[in-house]
PDB file of C-alpha atoms in Angstrom:
ATOM      1  CA  MET A   1     -99.654-125.865 192.121  1.00  0.00           C
ATOM      2  CA  SER A   2     -96.820-125.134 189.691  1.00  0.00           C
ATOM      3  CA  GLU A   3     -96.090-121.675 188.356  1.00  0.00           C
ATOM      4  CA  VAL A   4     -97.286-120.675 184.901  1.00  0.00           C
ATOM      5  CA  LYS A   5     -94.225-120.231 182.668  1.00  0.00           C
ATOM      6  CA  TYR A   6     -93.327-119.406 179.078  1.00  0.00           C
ATOM      7  CA  VAL A   7     -91.443-122.326 177.525  1.00  0.00           C
ATOM      8  CA  LYS A   8     -89.660-121.813 174.208  1.00  0.00           C
ATOM      9  CA  MET A   9     -89.352-125.175 172.480  1.00  0.00           C
ATOM     10  CA  LEU A  10     -86.387-126.102 170.262  1.00  0.00           C
ATOM     11  CA  SER A  11     -88.932-126.732 167.481  1.00  0.00           C
ATOM     12  CA  GLY A  12     -90.053-123.089 167.707  1.00  0.00           C
ATOM     13  CA  GLU A  13     -93.333-123.323 169.615  1.00  0.00           C
ATOM     14  CA  ASP A  14     -94.082-120.764 172.316  1.00  0.00           C
ATOM     15  CA  VAL A  15     -95.770-122.762 175.091  1.00  0.00           C
ATOM     16  CA  ILE A  16     -97.567-121.436 178.173  1.00  0.00           C
ATOM     17  CA  ALA A  17     -97.974-124.055 180.909  1.00  0.00           C
ATOM     18  CA  GLU A  18     -97.653-124.886 184.568  1.00  0.00           C
ATOM     19  CA  VAL A  19     -94.061-126.155 184.754  1.00  0.00           C
ATOM     20  CA  GLU A  20     -92.328-128.684 187.004  1.00  0.00           C
ATOM     21  CA  VAL A  21     -88.723-129.711 186.337  1.00  0.00           C
ATOM     22  CA  GLN A  22     -88.338-133.434 187.058  1.00  0.00           C
ATOM     23  CA  GLY A  23     -84.785-134.624 186.484  1.00  0.00           C
ATOM     24  CA  SER A  24     -84.113-134.796 182.742  1.00  0.00           C
ATOM     25  CA  THR A  25     -87.725-133.993 181.830  1.00  0.00           C
ATOM     26  CA  VAL A  26     -90.091-131.087 182.300  1.00  0.00           C
ATOM     27  CA  LYS A  27     -93.751-131.677 183.138  1.00  0.00           C
ATOM     28  CA  LEU A  28     -96.021-129.246 181.264  1.00  0.00           C
ATOM     29  CA  THR A  29     -99.495-129.125 182.796  1.00  0.00           C
ATOM     30  CA  HIS A  30    -102.306-127.536 180.744  1.00  0.00           C
ATOM     31  CA  PRO A  31     -99.895-126.583 177.934  1.00  0.00           C
ATOM     32  CA  LEU A  32    -101.065-124.062 175.341  1.00  0.00           C
ATOM     33  CA  VAL A  33     -99.245-122.923 172.210  1.00  0.00           C
ATOM     34  CA  ALA A  34     -99.333-119.201 171.500  1.00  0.00           C
ATOM     35  CA  ILE A  35    -100.457-118.428 167.939  1.00  0.00           C
ATOM     36  CA  PRO A  36     -99.778-114.857 166.753  1.00  0.00           C
ATOM     37  CA  ASP A  37    -102.585-113.545 164.554  1.00  0.00           C
ATOM     38  CA  GLY A  38    -101.654-110.116 163.283  1.00  0.00           C
ATOM     39  CA  LYS A  39    -101.994-107.797 166.268  1.00  0.00           C
ATOM     40  CA  SER A  40    -103.589-110.355 168.584  1.00  0.00           C
ATOM     41  CA  LEU A  41    -102.500-113.594 170.189  1.00  0.00           C
ATOM     42  CA  GLY A  42    -104.498-116.824 170.196  1.00  0.00           C
ATOM     43  CA  PHE A  43    -103.922-120.103 171.986  1.00  0.00           C
ATOM     44  CA  MET A  44    -104.465-123.754 171.114  1.00  0.00           C
ATOM     45  CA  PRO A  45    -103.586-127.056 172.809  1.00  0.00           C
ATOM     46  CA  PHE A  46     -99.871-127.907 172.657  1.00  0.00           C
ATOM     47  CA  ALA A  47    -100.557-131.528 171.707  1.00  0.00           C
ATOM     48  CA  PRO A  48    -103.957-131.400 169.958  1.00  0.00           C
ATOM     49  CA  LEU A  49    -103.969-135.090 168.970  1.00  0.00           C
ATOM     50  CA  ILE A  50    -103.796-136.528 172.499  1.00  0.00           C
ATOM     51  CA  ASP A  51    -106.884-137.297 174.568  1.00  0.00           C
ATOM     52  CA  GLN A  52    -107.928-133.873 175.875  1.00  0.00           C
ATOM     53  CA  SER A  53    -108.630-135.328 179.336  1.00  0.00           C
ATOM     54  CA  ILE A  54    -104.844-135.710 179.729  1.00  0.00           C
ATOM     55  CA  GLU A  55    -103.751-132.626 181.660  1.00  0.00           C
ATOM     56  CA  TYR A  56     -99.976-132.825 181.208  1.00  0.00           C
ATOM     57  CA  VAL A  57     -97.149-133.975 178.969  1.00  0.00           C
ATOM     58  CA  ASN A  58     -93.528-134.667 179.838  1.00  0.00           C
ATOM     59  CA  VAL A  59     -90.876-133.271 177.499  1.00  0.00           C
ATOM     60  CA  SER A  60     -87.134-133.737 177.495  1.00  0.00           C
ATOM     61  CA  LYS A  61     -85.071-130.804 178.762  1.00  0.00           C
ATOM     62  CA  SER A  62     -83.074-131.119 175.529  1.00  0.00           C
ATOM     63  CA  ALA A  63     -86.217-130.095 173.579  1.00  0.00           C
ATOM     64  CA  ILE A  64     -86.404-126.749 175.434  1.00  0.00           C
ATOM     65  CA  VAL A  65     -84.510-123.560 174.581  1.00  0.00           C
ATOM     66  CA  PHE A  66     -85.544-121.605 177.696  1.00  0.00           C
ATOM     67  CA  ILE A  67     -88.138-121.279 180.461  1.00  0.00           C
ATOM     68  CA  THR A  68     -89.094-117.845 181.791  1.00  0.00           C
ATOM     69  CA  THR A  69     -91.947-115.841 183.286  1.00  0.00           C
ATOM     70  CA  PRO A  70     -94.562-114.666 180.769  1.00  0.00           C
ATOM     71  CA  ALA A  71     -96.345-111.305 180.821  1.00  0.00           C
ATOM     72  CA  ALA A  72     -98.917-110.927 183.614  1.00  0.00           C
ATOM     73  CA  GLU A  73    -101.872-110.875 181.190  1.00  0.00           C
ATOM     74  CA  ILE A  74    -100.713-114.214 179.705  1.00  0.00           C
ATOM     75  CA  ILE A  75    -100.581-115.756 183.187  1.00  0.00           C
ATOM     76  CA  ASP A  76    -104.085-114.398 183.916  1.00  0.00           C
ATOM     77  CA  HIS A  77    -105.416-115.846 180.643  1.00  0.00           C
ATOM     78  CA  HIS A  78    -103.940-119.285 181.423  1.00  0.00           C
ATOM     79  CA  LYS A  79    -105.337-119.277 184.965  1.00  0.00           C
ATOM     80  CA  ARG A  80    -108.826-118.275 183.730  1.00  0.00           C
ATOM     81  CA  GLN A  81    -108.697-120.958 181.030  1.00  0.00           C
ATOM     82  CA  PHE A  82    -107.994-123.799 183.468  1.00  0.00           C
ATOM     83  CA  SER A  83    -109.431-122.591 186.777  1.00  0.00           C
ATOM     84  CA  LYS A  84    -112.355-124.520 188.182  1.00  0.00           C
ATOM     85  CA  ILE A  85    -113.553-121.235 189.685  1.00  0.00           C
ATOM     86  CA  ILE A  86    -115.181-118.744 187.327  1.00  0.00           C
ATOM     87  CA  THR A  87    -113.778-115.276 187.885  1.00  0.00           C
ATOM     88  CA  PRO A  88    -114.918-111.989 186.327  1.00  0.00           C
ATOM     89  CA  GLY A  89    -112.624-109.962 184.097  1.00  0.00           C
ATOM     90  CA  LYS A  90    -110.637-107.083 185.555  1.00  0.00           C
ATOM     91  CA  GLN A  91    -113.219-104.425 184.686  1.00  0.00           C
ATOM     92  CA  LEU A  92    -116.520-105.067 186.457  1.00  0.00           C
ATOM     93  CA  PHE A  93    -118.288-101.769 185.806  1.00  0.00           C
ATOM     94  CA  SER A  94    -117.909 -99.049 183.246  1.00  0.00           C
ATOM     95  CA  GLY A  95    -118.512 -95.403 184.005  1.00  0.00           C
ATOM     96  CA  ASN A  96    -121.444 -93.568 182.441  1.00  0.00           C
TER      97      ASN A  96
END
């Protein structure tokens, strides 16, 4: 499985995806675009008009500004979103 990365696109989108560099292209698996909403952050599909059963898109390296590691909570969100295993949140119990 590829690592979850933060990909800044030349067009300005902030994309979170599993990334594989393949020659002159980059394969983005389960890509999500980060949408800032005031003090919170939402996510939506990177390419909302494609068939949603398609799990990846290939983009040209020339369309990318940089690729780096996102914050740990962003990686956790992405993994929970696309994992076939349902996992509980970090806090299981609250004290009385």
